Short mmCIF file of C-alpha atoms in Angstrom, two decimals:
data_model
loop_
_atom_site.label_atom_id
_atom_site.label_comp_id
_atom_site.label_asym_id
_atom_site.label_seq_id
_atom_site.Cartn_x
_atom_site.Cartn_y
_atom_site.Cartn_z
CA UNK A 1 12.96 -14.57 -8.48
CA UNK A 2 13.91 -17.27 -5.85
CA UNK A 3 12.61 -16.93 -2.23
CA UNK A 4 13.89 -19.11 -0.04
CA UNK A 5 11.16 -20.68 2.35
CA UNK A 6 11.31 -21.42 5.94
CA UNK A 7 10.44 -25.02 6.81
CA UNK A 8 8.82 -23.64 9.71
CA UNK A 9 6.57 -21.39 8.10
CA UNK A 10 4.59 -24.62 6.13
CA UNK A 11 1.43 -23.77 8.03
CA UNK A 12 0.80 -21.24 5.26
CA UNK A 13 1.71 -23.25 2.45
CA UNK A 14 -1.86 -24.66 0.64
CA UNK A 15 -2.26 -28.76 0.33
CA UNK A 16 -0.30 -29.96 -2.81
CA UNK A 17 -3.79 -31.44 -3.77
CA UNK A 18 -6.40 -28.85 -5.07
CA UNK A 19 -9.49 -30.59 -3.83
CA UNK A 20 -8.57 -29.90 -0.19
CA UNK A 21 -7.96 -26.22 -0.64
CA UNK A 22 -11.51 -25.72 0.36
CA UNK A 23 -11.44 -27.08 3.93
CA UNK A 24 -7.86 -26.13 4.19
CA UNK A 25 -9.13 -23.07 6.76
CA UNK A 26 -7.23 -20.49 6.82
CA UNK A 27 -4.10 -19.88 9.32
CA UNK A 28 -3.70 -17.35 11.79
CA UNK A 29 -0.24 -15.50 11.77
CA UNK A 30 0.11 -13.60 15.44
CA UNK A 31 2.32 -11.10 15.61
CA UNK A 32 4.14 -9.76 19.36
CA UNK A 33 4.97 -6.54 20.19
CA UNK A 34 8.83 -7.01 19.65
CA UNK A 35 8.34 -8.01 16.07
CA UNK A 36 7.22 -4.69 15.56
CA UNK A 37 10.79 -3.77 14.12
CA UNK A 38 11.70 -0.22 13.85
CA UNK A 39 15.80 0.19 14.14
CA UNK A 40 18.14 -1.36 12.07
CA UNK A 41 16.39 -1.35 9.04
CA UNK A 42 18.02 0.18 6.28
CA UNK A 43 18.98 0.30 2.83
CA UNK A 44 22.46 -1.30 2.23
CA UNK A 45 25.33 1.10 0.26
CA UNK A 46 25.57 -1.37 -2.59
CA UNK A 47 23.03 -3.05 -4.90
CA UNK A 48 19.52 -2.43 -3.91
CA UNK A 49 18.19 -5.32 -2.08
CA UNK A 50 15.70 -8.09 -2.94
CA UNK A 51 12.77 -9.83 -1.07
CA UNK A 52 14.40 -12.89 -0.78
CA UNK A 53 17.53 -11.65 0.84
CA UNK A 54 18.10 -12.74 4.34
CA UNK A 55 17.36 -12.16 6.98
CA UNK A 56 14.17 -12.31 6.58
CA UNK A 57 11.41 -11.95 9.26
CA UNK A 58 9.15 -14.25 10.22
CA UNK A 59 6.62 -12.15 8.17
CA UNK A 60 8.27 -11.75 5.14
CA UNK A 61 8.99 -15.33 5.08
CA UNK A 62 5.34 -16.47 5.71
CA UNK A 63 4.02 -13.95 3.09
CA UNK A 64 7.17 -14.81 0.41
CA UNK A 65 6.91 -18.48 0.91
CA UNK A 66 2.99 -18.34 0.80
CA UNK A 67 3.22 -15.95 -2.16
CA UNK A 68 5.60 -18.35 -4.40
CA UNK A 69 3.75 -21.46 -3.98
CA UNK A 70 0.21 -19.72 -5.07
CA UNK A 71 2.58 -18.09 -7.99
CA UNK A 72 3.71 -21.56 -9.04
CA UNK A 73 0.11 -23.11 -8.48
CA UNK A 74 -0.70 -20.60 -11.44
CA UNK A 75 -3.26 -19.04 -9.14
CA UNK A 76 -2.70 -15.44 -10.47
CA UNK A 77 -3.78 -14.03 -13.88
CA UNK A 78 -0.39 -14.15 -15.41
CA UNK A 79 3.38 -15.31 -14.17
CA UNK A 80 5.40 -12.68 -12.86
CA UNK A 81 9.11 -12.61 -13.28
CA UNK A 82 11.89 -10.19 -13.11
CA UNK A 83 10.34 -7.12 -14.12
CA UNK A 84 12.53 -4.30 -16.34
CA UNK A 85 13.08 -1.75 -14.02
CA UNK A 86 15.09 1.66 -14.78
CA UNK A 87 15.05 5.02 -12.84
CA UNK A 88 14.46 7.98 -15.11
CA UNK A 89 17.05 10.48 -15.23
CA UNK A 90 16.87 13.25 -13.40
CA UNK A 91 15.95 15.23 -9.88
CA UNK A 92 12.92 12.89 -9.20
CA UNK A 93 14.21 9.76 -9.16
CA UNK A 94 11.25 8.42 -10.49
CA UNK A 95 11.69 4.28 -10.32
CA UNK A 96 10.22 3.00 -13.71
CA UNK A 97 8.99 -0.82 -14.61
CA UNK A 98 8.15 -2.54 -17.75
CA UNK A 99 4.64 -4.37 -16.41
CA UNK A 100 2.81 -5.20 -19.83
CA UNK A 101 0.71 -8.18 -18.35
CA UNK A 102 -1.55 -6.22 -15.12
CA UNK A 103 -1.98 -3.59 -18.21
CA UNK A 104 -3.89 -6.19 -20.57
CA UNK A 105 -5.15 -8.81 -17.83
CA UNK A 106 -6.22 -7.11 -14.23
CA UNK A 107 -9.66 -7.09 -13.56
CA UNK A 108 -11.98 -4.13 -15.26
CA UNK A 109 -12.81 -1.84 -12.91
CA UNK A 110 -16.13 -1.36 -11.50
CA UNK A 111 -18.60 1.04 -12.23
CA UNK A 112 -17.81 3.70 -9.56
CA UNK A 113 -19.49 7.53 -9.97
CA UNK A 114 -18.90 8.93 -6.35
CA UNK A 115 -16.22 8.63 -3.20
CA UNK A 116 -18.99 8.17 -0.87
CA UNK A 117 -20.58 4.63 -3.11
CA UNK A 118 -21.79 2.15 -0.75
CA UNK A 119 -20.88 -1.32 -0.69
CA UNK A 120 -23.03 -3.43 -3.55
CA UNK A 121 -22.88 -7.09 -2.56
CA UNK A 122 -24.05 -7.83 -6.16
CA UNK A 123 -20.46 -6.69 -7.95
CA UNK A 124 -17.12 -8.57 -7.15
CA UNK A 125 -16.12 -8.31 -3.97
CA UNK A 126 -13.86 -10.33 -1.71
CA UNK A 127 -16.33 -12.59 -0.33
CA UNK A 128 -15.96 -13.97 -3.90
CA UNK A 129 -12.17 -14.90 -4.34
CA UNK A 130 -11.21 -18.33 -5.14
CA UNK A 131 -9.84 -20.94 -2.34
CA UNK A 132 -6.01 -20.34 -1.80
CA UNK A 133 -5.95 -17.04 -2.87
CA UNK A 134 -6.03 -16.08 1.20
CA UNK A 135 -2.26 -16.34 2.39
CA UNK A 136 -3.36 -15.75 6.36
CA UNK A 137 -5.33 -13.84 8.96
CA UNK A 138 -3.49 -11.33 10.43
CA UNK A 139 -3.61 -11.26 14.26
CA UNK A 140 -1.96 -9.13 17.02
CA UNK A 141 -1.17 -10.71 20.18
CA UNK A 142 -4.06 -10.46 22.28
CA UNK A 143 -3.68 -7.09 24.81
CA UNK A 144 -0.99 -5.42 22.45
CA UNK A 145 -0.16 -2.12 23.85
CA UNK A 146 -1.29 0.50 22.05
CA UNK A 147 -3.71 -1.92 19.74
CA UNK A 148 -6.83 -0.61 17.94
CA UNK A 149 -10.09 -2.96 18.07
CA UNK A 150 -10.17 -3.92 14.56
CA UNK A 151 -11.45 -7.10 12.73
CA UNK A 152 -9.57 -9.91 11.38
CA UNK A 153 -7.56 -8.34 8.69
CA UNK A 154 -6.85 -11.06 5.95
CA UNK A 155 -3.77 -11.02 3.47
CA UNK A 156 -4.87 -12.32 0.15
CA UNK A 157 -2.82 -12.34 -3.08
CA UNK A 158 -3.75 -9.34 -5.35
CA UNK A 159 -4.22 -11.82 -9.07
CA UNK A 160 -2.86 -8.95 -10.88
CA UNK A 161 0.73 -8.41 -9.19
CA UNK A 162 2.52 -4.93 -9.74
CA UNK A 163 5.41 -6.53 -8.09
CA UNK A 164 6.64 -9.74 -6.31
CA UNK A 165 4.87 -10.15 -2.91
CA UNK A 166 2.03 -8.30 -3.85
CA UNK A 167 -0.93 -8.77 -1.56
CA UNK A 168 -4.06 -7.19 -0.31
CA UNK A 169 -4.92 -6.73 3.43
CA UNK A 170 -8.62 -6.98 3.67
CA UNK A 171 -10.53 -6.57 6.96
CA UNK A 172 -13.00 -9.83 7.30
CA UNK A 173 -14.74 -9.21 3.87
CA UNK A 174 -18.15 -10.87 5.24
CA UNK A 175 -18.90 -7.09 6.84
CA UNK A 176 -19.23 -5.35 3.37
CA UNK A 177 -17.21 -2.86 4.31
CA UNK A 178 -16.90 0.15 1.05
CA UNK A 179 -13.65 1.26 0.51
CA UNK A 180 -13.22 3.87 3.35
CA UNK A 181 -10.19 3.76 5.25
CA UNK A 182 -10.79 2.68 9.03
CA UNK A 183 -8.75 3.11 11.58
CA UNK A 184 -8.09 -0.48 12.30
CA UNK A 185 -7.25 -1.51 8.44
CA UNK A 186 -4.91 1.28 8.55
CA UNK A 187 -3.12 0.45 11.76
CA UNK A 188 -2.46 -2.96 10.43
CA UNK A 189 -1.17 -1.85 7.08
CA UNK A 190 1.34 0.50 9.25
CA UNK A 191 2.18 -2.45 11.70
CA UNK A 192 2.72 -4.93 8.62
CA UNK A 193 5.03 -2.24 7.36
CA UNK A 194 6.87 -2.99 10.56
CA UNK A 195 6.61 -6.46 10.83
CA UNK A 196 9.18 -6.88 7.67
CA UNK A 197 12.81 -6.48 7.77
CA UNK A 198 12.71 -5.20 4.18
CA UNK A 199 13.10 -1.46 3.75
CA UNK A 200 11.23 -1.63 0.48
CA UNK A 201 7.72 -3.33 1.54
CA UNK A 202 5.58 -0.55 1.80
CA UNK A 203 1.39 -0.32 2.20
CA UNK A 204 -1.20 1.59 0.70
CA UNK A 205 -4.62 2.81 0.04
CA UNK A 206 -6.58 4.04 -3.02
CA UNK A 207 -9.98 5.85 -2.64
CA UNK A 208 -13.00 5.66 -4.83
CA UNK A 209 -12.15 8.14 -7.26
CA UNK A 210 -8.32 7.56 -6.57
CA UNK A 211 -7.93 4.69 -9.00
CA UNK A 212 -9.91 2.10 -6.46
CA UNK A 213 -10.91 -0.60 -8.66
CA UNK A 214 -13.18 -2.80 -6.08
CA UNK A 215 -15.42 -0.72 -3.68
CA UNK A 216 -14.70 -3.29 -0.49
CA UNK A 217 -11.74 -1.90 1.74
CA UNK A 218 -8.65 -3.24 1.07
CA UNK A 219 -5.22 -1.71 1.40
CA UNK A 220 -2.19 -2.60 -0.88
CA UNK A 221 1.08 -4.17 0.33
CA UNK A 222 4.04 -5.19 -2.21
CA UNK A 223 7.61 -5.54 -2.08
CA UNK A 224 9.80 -2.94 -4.44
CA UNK A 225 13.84 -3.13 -3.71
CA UNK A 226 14.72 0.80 -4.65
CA UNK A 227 14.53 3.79 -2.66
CA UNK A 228 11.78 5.79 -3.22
CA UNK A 229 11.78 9.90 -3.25
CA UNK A 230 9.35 10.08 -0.97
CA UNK A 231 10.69 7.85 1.71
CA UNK A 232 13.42 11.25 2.45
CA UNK A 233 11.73 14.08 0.79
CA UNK A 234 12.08 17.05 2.95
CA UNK A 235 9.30 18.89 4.29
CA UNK A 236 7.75 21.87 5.82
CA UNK A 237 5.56 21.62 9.33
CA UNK A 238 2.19 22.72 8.59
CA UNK A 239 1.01 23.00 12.46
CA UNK A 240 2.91 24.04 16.27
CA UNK A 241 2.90 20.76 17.36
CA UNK A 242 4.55 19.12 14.22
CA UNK A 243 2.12 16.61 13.64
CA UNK A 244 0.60 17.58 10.39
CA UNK A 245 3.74 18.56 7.48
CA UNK A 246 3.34 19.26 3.64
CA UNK A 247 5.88 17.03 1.70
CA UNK A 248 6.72 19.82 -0.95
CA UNK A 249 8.95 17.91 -3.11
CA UNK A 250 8.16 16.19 -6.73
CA UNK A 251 6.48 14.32 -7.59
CA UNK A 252 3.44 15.88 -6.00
CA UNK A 253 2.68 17.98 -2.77
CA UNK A 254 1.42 15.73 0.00
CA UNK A 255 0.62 15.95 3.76
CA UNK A 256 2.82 13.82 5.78
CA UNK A 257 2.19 12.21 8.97
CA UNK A 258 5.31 10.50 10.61
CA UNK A 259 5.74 8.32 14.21
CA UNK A 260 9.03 7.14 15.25
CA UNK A 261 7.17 3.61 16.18
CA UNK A 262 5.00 1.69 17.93
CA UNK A 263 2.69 2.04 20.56
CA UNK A 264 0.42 5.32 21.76
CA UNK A 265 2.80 7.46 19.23
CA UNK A 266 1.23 5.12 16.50
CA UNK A 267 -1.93 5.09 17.79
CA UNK A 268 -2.45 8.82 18.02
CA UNK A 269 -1.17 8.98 13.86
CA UNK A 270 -3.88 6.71 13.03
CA UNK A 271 -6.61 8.76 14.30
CA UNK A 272 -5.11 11.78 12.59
CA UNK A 273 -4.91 10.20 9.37
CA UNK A 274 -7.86 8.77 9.47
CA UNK A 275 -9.93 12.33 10.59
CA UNK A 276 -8.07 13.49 7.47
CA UNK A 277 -9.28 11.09 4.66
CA UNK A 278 -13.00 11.06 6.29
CA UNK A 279 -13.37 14.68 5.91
CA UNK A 280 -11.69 14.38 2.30
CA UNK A 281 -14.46 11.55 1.34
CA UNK A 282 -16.87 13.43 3.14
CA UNK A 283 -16.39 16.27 0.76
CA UNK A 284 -16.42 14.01 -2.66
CA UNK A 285 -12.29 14.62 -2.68
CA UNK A 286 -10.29 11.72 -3.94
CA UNK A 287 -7.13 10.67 -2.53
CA UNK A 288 -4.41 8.14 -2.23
CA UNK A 289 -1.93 7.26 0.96
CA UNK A 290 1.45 5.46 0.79
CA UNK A 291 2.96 4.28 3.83
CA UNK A 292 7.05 3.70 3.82
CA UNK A 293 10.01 3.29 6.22
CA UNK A 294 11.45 6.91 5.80
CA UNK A 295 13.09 9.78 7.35
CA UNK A 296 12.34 12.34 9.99
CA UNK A 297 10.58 15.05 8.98
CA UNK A 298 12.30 17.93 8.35
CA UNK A 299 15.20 18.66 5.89
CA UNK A 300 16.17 15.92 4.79
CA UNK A 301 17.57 14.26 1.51
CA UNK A 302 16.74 10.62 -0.73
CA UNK A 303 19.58 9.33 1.23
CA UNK A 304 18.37 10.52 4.64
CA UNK A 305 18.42 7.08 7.05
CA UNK A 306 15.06 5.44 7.93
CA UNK A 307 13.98 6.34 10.99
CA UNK A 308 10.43 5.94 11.06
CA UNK A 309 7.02 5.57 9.63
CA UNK A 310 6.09 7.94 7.08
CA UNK A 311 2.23 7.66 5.68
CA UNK A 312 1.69 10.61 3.07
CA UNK A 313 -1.63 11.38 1.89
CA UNK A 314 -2.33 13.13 -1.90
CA UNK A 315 -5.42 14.80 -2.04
CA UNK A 316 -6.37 14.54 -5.81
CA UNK A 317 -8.97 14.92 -9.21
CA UNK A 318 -11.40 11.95 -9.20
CA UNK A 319 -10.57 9.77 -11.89
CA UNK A 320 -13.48 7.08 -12.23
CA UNK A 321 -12.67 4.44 -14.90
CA UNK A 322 -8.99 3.52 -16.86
CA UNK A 323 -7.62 6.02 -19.09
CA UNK A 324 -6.35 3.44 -21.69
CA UNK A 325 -3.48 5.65 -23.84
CA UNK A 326 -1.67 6.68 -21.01
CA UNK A 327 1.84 5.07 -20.11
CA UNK A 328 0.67 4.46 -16.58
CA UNK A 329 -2.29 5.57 -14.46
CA UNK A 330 -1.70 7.13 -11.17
CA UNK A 331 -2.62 6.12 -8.12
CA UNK A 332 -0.74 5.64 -5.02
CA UNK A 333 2.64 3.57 -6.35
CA UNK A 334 2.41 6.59 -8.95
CA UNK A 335 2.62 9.16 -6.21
CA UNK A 336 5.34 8.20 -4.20
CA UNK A 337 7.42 7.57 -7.40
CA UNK A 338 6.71 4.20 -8.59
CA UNK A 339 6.08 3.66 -12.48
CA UNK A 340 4.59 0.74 -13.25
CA UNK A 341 4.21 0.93 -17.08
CA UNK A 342 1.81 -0.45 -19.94
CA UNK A 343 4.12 -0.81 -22.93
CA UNK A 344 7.29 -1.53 -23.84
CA UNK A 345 7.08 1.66 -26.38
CA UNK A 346 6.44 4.00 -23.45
CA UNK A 347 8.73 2.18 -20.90
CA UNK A 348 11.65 3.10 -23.79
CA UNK A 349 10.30 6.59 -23.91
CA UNK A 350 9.29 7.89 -20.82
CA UNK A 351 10.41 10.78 -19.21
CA UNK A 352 10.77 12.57 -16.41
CA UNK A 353 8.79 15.57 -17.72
CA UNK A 354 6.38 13.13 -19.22
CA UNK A 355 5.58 11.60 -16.28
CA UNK A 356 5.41 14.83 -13.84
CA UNK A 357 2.77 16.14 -16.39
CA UNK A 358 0.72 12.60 -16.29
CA UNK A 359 0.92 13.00 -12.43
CA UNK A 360 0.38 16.91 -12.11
CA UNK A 361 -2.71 16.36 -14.43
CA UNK A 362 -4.49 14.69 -11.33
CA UNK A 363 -3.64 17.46 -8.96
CA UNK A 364 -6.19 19.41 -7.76
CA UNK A 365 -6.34 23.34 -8.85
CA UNK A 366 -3.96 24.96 -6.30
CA UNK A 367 -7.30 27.07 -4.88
CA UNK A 368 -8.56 23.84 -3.74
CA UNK A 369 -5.69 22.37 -3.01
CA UNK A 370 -5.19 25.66 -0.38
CA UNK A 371 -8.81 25.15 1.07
CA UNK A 372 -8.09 21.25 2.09
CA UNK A 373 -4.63 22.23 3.76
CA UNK A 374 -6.10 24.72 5.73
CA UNK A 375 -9.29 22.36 6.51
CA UNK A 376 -6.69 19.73 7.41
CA UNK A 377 -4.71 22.22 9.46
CA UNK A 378 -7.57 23.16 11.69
CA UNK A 379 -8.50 19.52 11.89
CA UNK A 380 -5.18 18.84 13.92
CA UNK A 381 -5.41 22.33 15.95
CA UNK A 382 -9.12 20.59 17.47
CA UNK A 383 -7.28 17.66 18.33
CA UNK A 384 -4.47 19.40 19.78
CA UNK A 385 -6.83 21.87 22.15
#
C-alpha cells in the first residue's frame, strides 16, 4: 500500500545506514493549535478512503512516511500488505480482516494477575525497543490553550501491526509508568486523533485485564479506511448536563464521552474520562476506550456526519493471558467493531452472531454492569455540583 512521502517531512525518515540509527536522536514533531482539525473531515460517498490519499496532514504524512521506511527496513516482525477485509452481513456492521501473521508472531503477553500491577522494570518494557523503532516525540506548541502538563509522549511503531500506520504513543518510557491511563497520555491520543485529516485514524487504550499485553502505558493509534458502528451509534444521556451517555447499540453497551473540539471543552472530557477509568482500576474492573471522529450524541445513525470527538469506554471481564481457539480476542478494535482475525478458516466463517457471542462473553453480568453506571453517574453529578 503506497504512501506517498513529503520531501519535507525527511527529518523523520532514519539514516539509510544502520550503524547511525543509534545517535540518530530522535525528532520533535510540534504541533499548533490550528492543526487541531475538527470540520471538514468526513467520509467521502464513494469507496472508503485510504491512508495515503491526499490531502494529507502534516501528521499523517510524518507518521505514513516514517511508518513505510521502518516497514521496508524490515524493522517489524512480519511485512504487512493489503489485508482481506469484508464487513459481515448484517445490523452491526462489524468490519472483518484476515490478519494471520500478529496471530502467530506478536509478542507473548506478560504475566499479568491484577489491574492495579505495578510497573516491573525487569519484563519488556519500552525502555527496551530497538533504535528506529521511535518515529518522533510528540510536542504541543509551547502555551497551547487548553494544554494539559504531560510528558513527552513518543510515537513508536507497534512490531506487530493490526493495520497500516500502526503505532504506539508512549509517554517518556524512562518514568516506568504501569499501564494506567493519565490524563496527559490521553489528551494526546485525542489531539493526535485531530491532528490527521483521515476520518479513519482512531486511538486507543487497553487496561490490564483488558487484553494489555505490556504493563508500561501506552495507547494505540492505527489507520482503518471503513466506518465504524460506533463512530454514529445513537445513544441515551445518562446525566442533566449531558456529559456522561450510554452508547446502547451492538456491539456492546458503552459510556460515551463526546467534545465538539479543542480547547477547555477538551480539557474538561479528559478529566471525566480519566475519573472514570481510575475508579474502574481502582475497583479491579477491566476496561477498554476507543477514541473516533463521530457524531453528536443523540439519535443518530452509521451515516450520521462527524462532528466531533467521541471516546467510549467498555467496562468489561478481566481476561489475563490469550485465549488461543478463538477467531479473534477482544479488546478495544474488537469493541468498536473492528475484527482483526487469526485464520483464514474463521475469517471464511465468521459471523455476525458468532462474533456478538465472542464479544458479549466479556461483558460484565448486567448487576455489575448497573452498579458501575450508577458509580459513574454520581462521579459526573460531584463534578457538576
Amino acid at each position: 500500500m503506497a504512501i506517498p512521502c513529503d520531501s519535507n517531512e525527511t527529518s523523520y525518515l532514519l539514516p539509510p545506514n544502520s550503524e547511525d540509527w543509534e545517535g540518530h536522536g530522535i525528532p520533535d514533531f510540534v504541533y499548533r493549535q490550528e492543526e487541531l482539525r475538527l470540520e471538514g473531515i468526513q467520509w467521502p460517498g464513494k469507496a472508503p478512503s485510504l491512508p495515503d490519499t491526499p490531502p494529507l496532514s502534516r501528521f499523517d504524512s510524518a507518521l505514513c512516511s516514517a511508518w513505510r521506511q521502518r516497514m521496508e527496513l524490515g524493522l517489524f516482525r512480519y511485512h504487512l500488505g493489503e489485508l482481506q477485509t469484508k464487513t459481515l452481513p448484517g445490523a452491526v456492521g462489524f468490519v472483518a480482516q484476515l490478519n494471520v501473521e500478529r496471530g502467530v508472531q506478536r509478542r507473548r503477553p506478560q504475566n499479568i494477575r491484577s489491574v492495579r500491577q505495578a510497573f516491573d522494570p525487569e519484563q519488556f518494557n519500552f525502555s527496551k525497543i530497538q533504535p528506529g523503532e521511535v518515529l518522533f516525540r510528540l510536542h504541543r506548541e509551547p502555551h497551547l490553550p487548553g494544554a494539559l502538563q504531560q510528558e513527552d509522549i513518543l510515537v513508536v511503531i507497534n512490531v506487530s501491526p493490526l493495520e497500516w500506520g500502526h503505532v504506539l504513543l508512549v509517554p517518556e518510557p524512562a518514568c516506568g509508568l504501569p499501564q494506567r491511563l493519565l490524563p496527559g497520555a490521553l489528551q494526546a491520543g485525542v489531539e493526535a486523533v485531530l491532528l490527521s485529516s483521515h476520518p479513519g485514524f482512531r486511538v486507543g487504550f487497553n487496561s490490564l485485564g483488558g487484553l494489555a499485553s505490556v504493563n508500561h502505558l501506552h495507547l494505540h493509534g492505527y489507520y482503518l479506511a471503513h466506518r465504524l458502528p460506533v463512530e454514529g451509534a445513537p445513544s441515551e444521556p445518562l446525566d442533566p448536563g449531558g456529559h456522561l451517555h450510554l452508547l446502547q447499540a451492538l456491539p456492546a453497551p458503552g459510556f460515551l464521552f463526546y467534545t465538539s473540539g479543542p480547547g477547555p471543552e477538551l480539557e474538561a472530557l479528559i478529566s471525566r474520562v480519566c475519573r472514570a477509568t481510575d475508579y474502574l482500576t481502582d475497583h479491579e474492573i477491566a476496561h477498554n476506550l476507543f477514541v473516533t471522529r463521530g457524531a453528536l450524541p443523540g439519535n443518530t445513525s452509521p451515516s450520521s456526519a462527524l462532528t466531533g470527538v467521541r471516546v467510549i469506554l467498555w467496562a468489561r471481564k478481566s481476561s489475563f493471558g490469550i485465549k488461543e481457539g478463538e477467531a479473534f480476542n477482544v479488546a478495544l478494535c474488537e469493541l468498536a467493531g473492528h475484527l482483526p482475525v487469526k485464520t483464514s478458516q474463521d475469517f471464511s466463517s465468521l459471523t455476525e452472531a458468532a462474533a456478538l457471542a465472542l464479544i458479549q462473553d466479556c461483558l460484565l453480568p448486567p448487576a455489575q454492569a448497573e452498579e458501575v453506571q450508577a458509580a459513574l453517574v454520581a462521579l459526573t453529578a460531584q463534578e457538576e455540583q
